[in-house]
PDB file of C-alpha atoms in Angstrom:
ATOM      1  CA  MET A   1     108.399  82.476 109.152  1.00 60.00           C
ATOM      2  CA  ALA A   2     109.573  85.259 106.903  1.00 64.00           C
ATOM      3  CA  SER A   3     113.164  84.063 107.458  1.00 68.00           C
ATOM      4  CA  ARG A   4     112.183  80.620 106.222  1.00 70.00           C
ATOM      5  CA  LEU A   5     111.138  82.290 102.972  1.00 71.00           C
ATOM      6  CA  THR A   6     114.466  84.086 102.438  1.00 69.00           C
ATOM      7  CA  GLY A   7     115.745  82.967  99.061  1.00 70.00           C
ATOM      8  CA  TRP A   8     112.401  81.359  98.194  1.00 70.00           C
ATOM      9  CA  THR A   9     110.963  82.238  94.758  1.00 69.00           C
ATOM     10  CA  PRO A  10     107.394  81.742  93.607  1.00 71.00           C
ATOM     11  CA  VAL A  11     108.419  79.132  91.026  1.00 69.00           C
ATOM     12  CA  GLU A  12     109.375  76.812  93.911  1.00 72.00           C
ATOM     13  CA  PRO A  13     107.024  74.933  96.217  1.00 73.00           C
ATOM     14  CA  LEU A  14     106.498  76.526  99.602  1.00 74.00           C
ATOM     15  CA  PRO A  15     108.901  75.115 102.279  1.00 76.00           C
ATOM     16  CA  PRO A  16     107.388  72.326 104.394  1.00 79.00           C
ATOM     17  CA  GLY A  17     105.238  73.422 107.311  1.00 78.00           C
ATOM     18  CA  ILE A  18     104.310  76.779 105.863  1.00 76.00           C
ATOM     19  CA  THR A  19     100.540  77.150 105.660  1.00 75.00           C
ATOM     20  CA  ALA A  20      98.255  79.777 104.198  1.00 73.00           C
ATOM     21  CA  ASP A  21      96.886  80.564 107.668  1.00 78.00           C
ATOM     22  CA  GLY A  22     100.374  80.875 109.159  1.00 78.00           C
ATOM     23  CA  LEU A  23     101.375  83.207 106.309  1.00 78.00           C
ATOM     24  CA  ARG A  24      98.321  85.419 106.814  1.00 80.00           C
ATOM     25  CA  GLN A  25      99.032  85.677 110.629  1.00 83.00           C
ATOM     26  CA  GLU A  26     102.711  86.527 110.081  1.00 81.00           C
ATOM     27  CA  LEU A  27     101.859  89.059 107.354  1.00 81.00           C
ATOM     28  CA  ALA A  28      99.251  90.684 109.648  1.00 84.00           C
ATOM     29  CA  ARG A  29     101.868  90.901 112.421  1.00 85.00           C
ATOM     30  CA  LEU A  30     104.440  92.452 110.143  1.00 82.00           C
ATOM     31  CA  GLU A  31     101.954  94.902 108.615  1.00 84.00           C
ATOM     32  CA  SER A  32     100.841  95.962 112.100  1.00 84.00           C
ATOM     33  CA  ALA A  33     104.479  96.610 113.081  1.00 81.00           C
ATOM     34  CA  ALA A  34     104.924  98.641 109.879  1.00 84.00           C
ATOM     35  CA  HIS A  35     102.467 101.384 110.839  1.00 88.00           C
ATOM     36  CA  PRO A  36     104.067 104.802 110.946  1.00 91.00           C
ATOM     37  CA  ALA A  37     105.076 106.317 114.296  1.00 91.00           C
ATOM     38  CA  SER A  38     102.242 107.944 116.294  1.00 91.00           C
ATOM     39  CA  PRO A  39     102.240 111.598 117.385  1.00 89.00           C
ATOM     40  CA  GLU A  40     103.199 110.434 120.940  1.00 92.00           C
ATOM     41  CA  ASP A  41     106.261 108.633 119.468  1.00 92.00           C
ATOM     42  CA  TRP A  42     107.181 111.785 117.592  1.00 91.00           C
ATOM     43  CA  ALA A  43     106.951 113.910 120.693  1.00 91.00           C
ATOM     44  CA  VAL A  44     109.392 111.542 122.508  1.00 91.00           C
ATOM     45  CA  LEU A  45     111.808 111.523 119.624  1.00 91.00           C
ATOM     46  CA  ILE A  46     111.805 115.296 119.149  1.00 93.00           C
ATOM     47  CA  GLY A  47     112.565 115.465 122.852  1.00 94.00           C
ATOM     48  CA  LEU A  48     115.591 113.271 122.348  1.00 92.00           C
ATOM     49  CA  LEU A  49     116.749 115.473 119.465  1.00 92.00           C
ATOM     50  CA  ARG A  50     116.237 118.580 121.614  1.00 94.00           C
ATOM     51  CA  ARG A  51     118.534 117.012 124.244  1.00 92.00           C
ATOM     52  CA  LEU A  52     121.077 116.311 121.554  1.00 90.00           C
ATOM     53  CA  ALA A  53     120.948 119.957 120.478  1.00 93.00           C
ATOM     54  CA  THR A  54     121.251 121.175 124.060  1.00 92.00           C
ATOM     55  CA  ALA A  55     124.080 118.775 124.924  1.00 89.00           C
ATOM     56  CA  PHE A  56     126.186 119.806 121.952  1.00 87.00           C
ATOM     57  CA  ARG A  57     125.092 123.468 121.911  1.00 92.00           C
ATOM     58  CA  ILE A  58     123.503 123.205 118.512  1.00 93.00           C
ATOM     59  CA  GLU A  59     121.335 126.250 117.975  1.00 94.00           C
ATOM     60  CA  VAL A  60     117.842 125.654 116.506  1.00 95.00           C
ATOM     61  CA  ASP A  61     115.875 128.756 115.632  1.00 95.00           C
ATOM     62  CA  ASP A  62     112.512 127.079 114.941  1.00 96.00           C
ATOM     63  CA  TRP A  63     111.789 123.728 116.510  1.00 95.00           C
ATOM     64  CA  ALA A  64     108.275 123.656 115.004  1.00 95.00           C
ATOM     65  CA  LEU A  65     109.700 123.959 111.468  1.00 95.00           C
ATOM     66  CA  LEU A  66     112.391 121.373 112.224  1.00 94.00           C
ATOM     67  CA  THR A  67     109.790 118.994 113.617  1.00 93.00           C
ATOM     68  CA  ARG A  68     107.615 119.365 110.488  1.00 94.00           C
ATOM     69  CA  LEU A  69     110.665 118.721 108.285  1.00 94.00           C
ATOM     70  CA  TYR A  70     111.629 115.598 110.221  1.00 95.00           C
ATOM     71  CA  ALA A  71     108.014 114.392 110.056  1.00 92.00           C
ATOM     72  CA  GLU A  72     107.829 114.960 106.299  1.00 93.00           C
ATOM     73  CA  GLY A  73     111.087 113.133 105.672  1.00 93.00           C
ATOM     74  CA  LEU A  74     110.506 110.278 108.055  1.00 95.00           C
ATOM     75  CA  ARG A  75     106.704 109.945 108.240  1.00 91.00           C
ATOM     76  CA  ASP A  76     106.669 106.381 106.839  1.00 92.00           C
ATOM     77  CA  LEU A  77     109.006 104.927 109.482  1.00 95.00           C
ATOM     78  CA  PRO A  78     107.458 102.720 112.128  1.00 95.00           C
ATOM     79  CA  ALA A  79     108.003 103.775 115.734  1.00 93.00           C
ATOM     80  CA  ASP A  80     110.604 101.181 116.582  1.00 94.00           C
ATOM     81  CA  LEU A  81     112.765 102.010 113.528  1.00 96.00           C
ATOM     82  CA  LEU A  82     112.425 105.729 114.157  1.00 95.00           C
ATOM     83  CA  ARG A  83     113.509 105.230 117.752  1.00 94.00           C
ATOM     84  CA  LEU A  84     116.433 103.070 116.660  1.00 96.00           C
ATOM     85  CA  ALA A  85     117.512 105.619 114.037  1.00 96.00           C
ATOM     86  CA  VAL A  86     117.506 108.438 116.542  1.00 93.00           C
ATOM     87  CA  GLN A  87     119.383 106.310 119.105  1.00 93.00           C
ATOM     88  CA  ARG A  88     122.002 105.541 116.533  1.00 95.00           C
ATOM     89  CA  VAL A  89     122.358 109.196 115.560  1.00 92.00           C
ATOM     90  CA  ILE A  90     122.723 110.219 119.201  1.00 87.00           C
ATOM     91  CA  GLY A  91     125.257 107.419 119.743  1.00 89.00           C
ATOM     92  CA  HIS A  92     127.658 108.545 117.042  1.00 87.00           C
ATOM     93  CA  TRP A  93     126.693 111.921 115.694  1.00 85.00           C
ATOM     94  CA  ALA A  94     129.903 113.581 114.467  1.00 88.00           C
ATOM     95  CA  ASN A  95     128.524 116.826 113.046  1.00 83.00           C
ATOM     96  CA  GLY A  96     128.233 118.750 116.276  1.00 77.00           C
ATOM     97  CA  TYR A  97     127.725 122.047 114.522  1.00 88.00           C
ATOM     98  CA  ARG A  98     124.271 121.140 113.113  1.00 93.00           C
ATOM     99  CA  MET A  99     121.244 118.823 113.563  1.00 95.00           C
ATOM    100  CA  PRO A 100     121.125 115.625 111.551  1.00 95.00           C
ATOM    101  CA  LEU A 101     119.112 115.827 108.344  1.00 94.00           C
ATOM    102  CA  PRO A 102     116.085 113.565 107.891  1.00 95.00           C
ATOM    103  CA  GLY A 103     117.994 111.546 105.244  1.00 95.00           C
ATOM    104  CA  GLU A 104     120.858 110.969 107.666  1.00 95.00           C
ATOM    105  CA  ILE A 105     118.418 109.712 110.283  1.00 96.00           C
ATOM    106  CA  ARG A 106     116.690 107.477 107.685  1.00 96.00           C
ATOM    107  CA  ALA A 107     120.106 106.104 106.554  1.00 96.00           C
ATOM    108  CA  GLU A 108     120.626 104.693 110.102  1.00 96.00           C
ATOM    109  CA  VAL A 109     117.850 102.137 109.568  1.00 96.00           C
ATOM    110  CA  ALA A 110     117.807 101.753 105.782  1.00 96.00           C
ATOM    111  CA  THR A 111     118.865  98.096 105.997  1.00 96.00           C
ATOM    112  CA  GLU A 112     116.243  97.208 108.576  1.00 94.00           C
ATOM    113  CA  LEU A 113     113.540  98.985 106.614  1.00 93.00           C
ATOM    114  CA  ALA A 114     114.520  97.238 103.362  1.00 92.00           C
ATOM    115  CA  GLU A 115     114.537  93.858 105.109  1.00 88.00           C
ATOM    116  CA  ARG A 116     110.999  94.451 106.444  1.00 87.00           C
ATOM    117  CA  VAL A 117     109.702  95.598 103.087  1.00 87.00           C
ATOM    118  CA  GLY A 118     111.252  92.506 101.430  1.00 85.00           C
ATOM    119  CA  ALA A 119     109.888  90.189 104.073  1.00 82.00           C
ATOM    120  CA  MET A 120     106.370  91.562 103.623  1.00 83.00           C
ATOM    121  CA  ALA A 121     106.651  91.222  99.836  1.00 84.00           C
ATOM    122  CA  ARG A 122     107.791  87.591 100.161  1.00 82.00           C
ATOM    123  CA  LEU A 123     104.971  86.854 102.622  1.00 81.00           C
ATOM    124  CA  ARG A 124     102.413  88.390 100.365  1.00 84.00           C
ATOM    125  CA  THR A 125     103.608  86.385  97.404  1.00 83.00           C
ATOM    126  CA  ALA A 126     103.804  83.174  99.421  1.00 81.00           C
ATOM    127  CA  ALA A 127     100.318  83.715 100.797  1.00 78.00           C
ATOM    128  CA  MET A 128      99.027  84.205  97.241  1.00 81.00           C
ATOM    129  CA  VAL A 129     100.770  80.963  96.145  1.00 78.00           C
ATOM    130  CA  ALA A 130      99.406  79.116  99.154  1.00 77.00           C
ATOM    131  CA  GLY A 131      95.912  80.384  98.458  1.00 73.00           C
ATOM    132  CA  ARG A 132      96.138  79.234  94.819  1.00 75.00           C
ATOM    133  CA  MET A 133      97.396  75.801  95.986  1.00 71.00           C
ATOM    134  CA  ARG A 134      94.453  75.570  98.423  1.00 67.00           C
ATOM    135  CA  GLN A 135      92.031  76.365  95.608  1.00 70.00           C
ATOM    136  CA  ARG A 136      93.640  73.735  93.359  1.00 72.00           C
ATOM    137  CA  GLU A 137      93.397  71.153  96.159  1.00 70.00           C
ATOM    138  CA  LYS A 138      89.732  72.003  96.682  1.00 74.00           C
ATOM    139  CA  SER A 139      89.036  71.639  92.968  1.00 76.00           C
ATOM    140  CA  GLY A 140      90.777  68.237  92.883  1.00 73.00           C
ATOM    141  CA  CYS A 141      93.855  69.379  90.979  1.00 64.00           C
ATOM    142  CA  VAL A 142      96.522  68.432  93.511  1.00 56.00           C
ATOM    143  CA  THR A 143      99.635  68.795  91.360  1.00 54.00           C
ATOM    144  CA  GLY A 144      98.685  72.137  89.894  1.00 49.00           C
ATOM    145  CA  ARG A 145      99.571  70.939  86.382  1.00 50.00           C
ATOM    146  CA  SER A 146      97.095  70.778  83.652  1.00 48.00           C
ATOM    147  CA  ALA A 147      96.431  67.538  81.816  1.00 47.00           C
ATOM    148  CA  PRO A 148      98.188  67.147  78.538  1.00 51.00           C
ATOM    149  CA  SER A 149      96.061  67.895  75.530  1.00 51.00           C
ATOM    150  CA  GLY A 150      95.925  65.670  72.611  1.00 49.00           C
TER     151      GLY A 150
END
Protein backbone atom coordinates (compact mmCIF):
# COMPACT_ATOMS: atom_id res chain seq x y z
CA MET A 1 0.00 0.00 0.00
CA ALA A 2 2.86 2.40 0.76
CA SER A 3 4.11 1.93 -2.80
CA ARG A 4 0.70 3.04 -4.13
CA LEU A 5 1.23 6.33 -2.28
CA THR A 6 4.65 7.02 -3.80
CA GLY A 7 4.38 10.40 -5.43
CA TRP A 8 1.01 11.10 -3.77
CA THR A 9 0.65 14.47 -2.06
CA PRO A 10 -1.94 15.51 0.53
CA VAL A 11 -3.52 18.00 -1.88
CA GLU A 12 -4.63 15.10 -4.08
CA PRO A 13 -7.44 12.64 -3.37
CA LEU A 14 -6.32 9.27 -2.07
CA PRO A 15 -5.84 6.66 -4.80
CA PRO A 16 -8.87 4.39 -5.34
CA GLY A 17 -9.15 1.43 -3.01
CA ILE A 18 -7.13 2.95 -0.18
CA THR A 19 -9.14 3.01 3.02
CA ALA A 20 -8.50 4.49 6.44
CA ASP A 21 -8.55 0.99 7.99
CA GLY A 22 -6.10 -0.33 5.40
CA LEU A 23 -3.79 2.62 6.02
CA ARG A 24 -3.85 2.07 9.78
CA GLN A 25 -3.06 -1.64 9.35
CA GLU A 26 -0.18 -0.98 6.96
CA LEU A 27 1.18 1.76 9.20
CA ALA A 28 1.03 -0.55 12.23
CA ARG A 29 2.91 -3.21 10.26
CA LEU A 30 5.62 -0.76 9.19
CA GLU A 31 5.97 0.72 12.67
CA SER A 32 6.29 -2.76 14.14
CA ALA A 33 9.06 -3.56 11.65
CA ALA A 34 10.81 -0.30 12.56
CA HIS A 35 11.50 -1.25 16.18
CA PRO A 36 15.22 -1.19 16.99
CA ALA A 37 17.15 -4.44 17.09
CA SER A 38 16.90 -6.49 20.27
CA PRO A 39 19.82 -7.46 22.51
CA GLU A 40 19.65 -10.95 20.98
CA ASP A 41 20.00 -9.45 17.49
CA TRP A 42 22.98 -7.44 18.68
CA ALA A 43 24.67 -10.54 20.09
CA VAL A 44 24.38 -12.30 16.73
CA LEU A 45 25.68 -9.28 14.83
CA ILE A 46 28.63 -8.72 17.14
CA GLY A 47 29.41 -12.41 16.62
CA LEU A 48 29.49 -11.82 12.86
CA LEU A 49 31.79 -8.83 13.31
CA ARG A 50 34.06 -10.89 15.56
CA ARG A 51 34.32 -13.49 12.81
CA LEU A 52 35.18 -10.71 10.36
CA ALA A 53 37.94 -9.53 12.69
CA THR A 54 39.26 -13.06 13.15
CA ALA A 55 39.15 -13.91 9.45
CA PHE A 56 41.06 -10.79 8.44
CA ARG A 57 43.30 -10.70 11.51
CA ILE A 58 42.00 -7.34 12.66
CA GLU A 59 43.04 -6.79 16.26
CA VAL A 60 40.39 -5.48 18.63
CA ASP A 61 41.59 -4.59 22.12
CA ASP A 62 38.21 -4.07 23.78
CA TRP A 63 35.15 -5.80 22.31
CA ALA A 64 32.92 -4.44 25.08
CA LEU A 65 33.82 -0.86 24.16
CA LEU A 66 33.47 -1.57 20.44
CA THR A 67 30.06 -3.16 21.03
CA ARG A 68 28.89 -0.08 23.00
CA LEU A 69 30.11 2.23 20.22
CA TYR A 70 28.31 0.20 17.55
CA ALA A 71 25.15 0.19 19.69
CA GLU A 72 25.31 3.95 20.22
CA GLY A 73 25.82 4.65 16.53
CA LEU A 74 23.30 2.13 15.21
CA ARG A 75 20.74 1.81 18.02
CA ASP A 76 17.83 3.06 15.92
CA LEU A 77 18.21 0.48 13.15
CA PRO A 78 15.66 -2.32 13.00
CA ALA A 79 17.03 -5.84 13.20
CA ASP A 80 16.58 -6.68 9.52
CA LEU A 81 18.39 -3.53 8.34
CA LEU A 82 21.16 -4.01 10.88
CA ARG A 83 21.63 -7.60 9.67
CA LEU A 84 21.61 -6.46 6.04
CA ALA A 85 24.16 -3.73 6.75
CA VAL A 86 26.55 -6.14 8.46
CA GLN A 87 26.12 -8.71 5.68
CA ARG A 88 26.96 -6.06 3.11
CA VAL A 89 30.01 -4.93 5.06
CA ILE A 90 31.23 -8.51 5.38
CA GLY A 91 30.60 -9.06 1.67
CA HIS A 92 32.81 -6.23 0.45
CA TRP A 93 34.84 -4.80 3.31
CA ALA A 94 38.02 -3.43 1.77
CA ASN A 95 39.68 -1.90 4.85
CA GLY A 96 41.18 -5.10 6.22
CA TYR A 97 43.39 -3.23 8.65
CA ARG A 98 40.49 -2.01 10.86
CA MET A 99 36.90 -2.69 11.83
CA PRO A 100 34.15 -0.76 10.02
CA LEU A 101 32.96 2.39 11.76
CA PRO A 102 29.29 2.66 12.79
CA GLY A 103 28.72 5.29 10.10
CA GLU A 104 30.13 2.96 7.44
CA ILE A 105 27.78 0.21 8.55
CA ARG A 106 24.82 2.64 8.58
CA ALA A 107 25.72 3.85 5.08
CA GLU A 108 25.12 0.32 3.79
CA VAL A 109 21.38 0.64 4.44
CA ALA A 110 20.86 4.40 4.25
CA THR A 111 18.64 4.09 1.17
CA GLU A 112 16.43 1.40 2.69
CA LEU A 113 16.11 3.32 5.96
CA ALA A 114 15.17 6.54 4.15
CA GLU A 115 12.58 4.67 2.08
CA ARG A 116 10.98 3.23 5.22
CA VAL A 117 10.91 6.58 6.99
CA GLY A 118 9.38 8.18 3.90
CA ALA A 119 6.80 5.42 3.53
CA MET A 120 5.73 5.78 7.17
CA ALA A 121 5.43 9.55 6.79
CA ARG A 122 3.27 9.14 3.65
CA LEU A 123 1.09 6.55 5.39
CA ARG A 124 0.63 8.76 8.47
CA THR A 125 -0.37 11.70 6.29
CA ALA A 126 -2.68 9.57 4.15
CA ALA A 127 -4.29 8.10 7.29
CA MET A 128 -4.88 11.61 8.60
CA VAL A 129 -6.43 12.67 5.27
CA ALA A 130 -8.59 9.53 5.17
CA GLY A 131 -9.73 10.18 8.74
CA ARG A 132 -10.71 13.72 7.88
CA MET A 133 -12.60 12.51 4.81
CA ARG A 134 -14.44 9.96 6.96
CA GLN A 135 -15.41 12.71 9.42
CA ARG A 136 -16.65 14.90 6.56
CA GLU A 137 -18.72 12.04 5.16
CA LYS A 138 -20.26 11.40 8.58
CA SER A 139 -21.14 15.07 8.95
CA GLY A 140 -22.76 15.13 5.50
CA CYS A 141 -20.10 17.20 3.74
CA VAL A 142 -19.12 14.72 1.02
CA THR A 143 -17.03 16.98 -1.19
CA GLY A 144 -15.02 18.52 1.61
CA ARG A 145 -15.62 21.99 0.20
CA SER A 146 -17.41 24.65 2.13
CA ALA A 147 -20.46 26.33 0.68
CA PRO A 148 -19.83 29.70 -0.93
CA SER A 149 -20.71 32.64 1.25
CA GLY A 150 -22.72 35.50 0.07
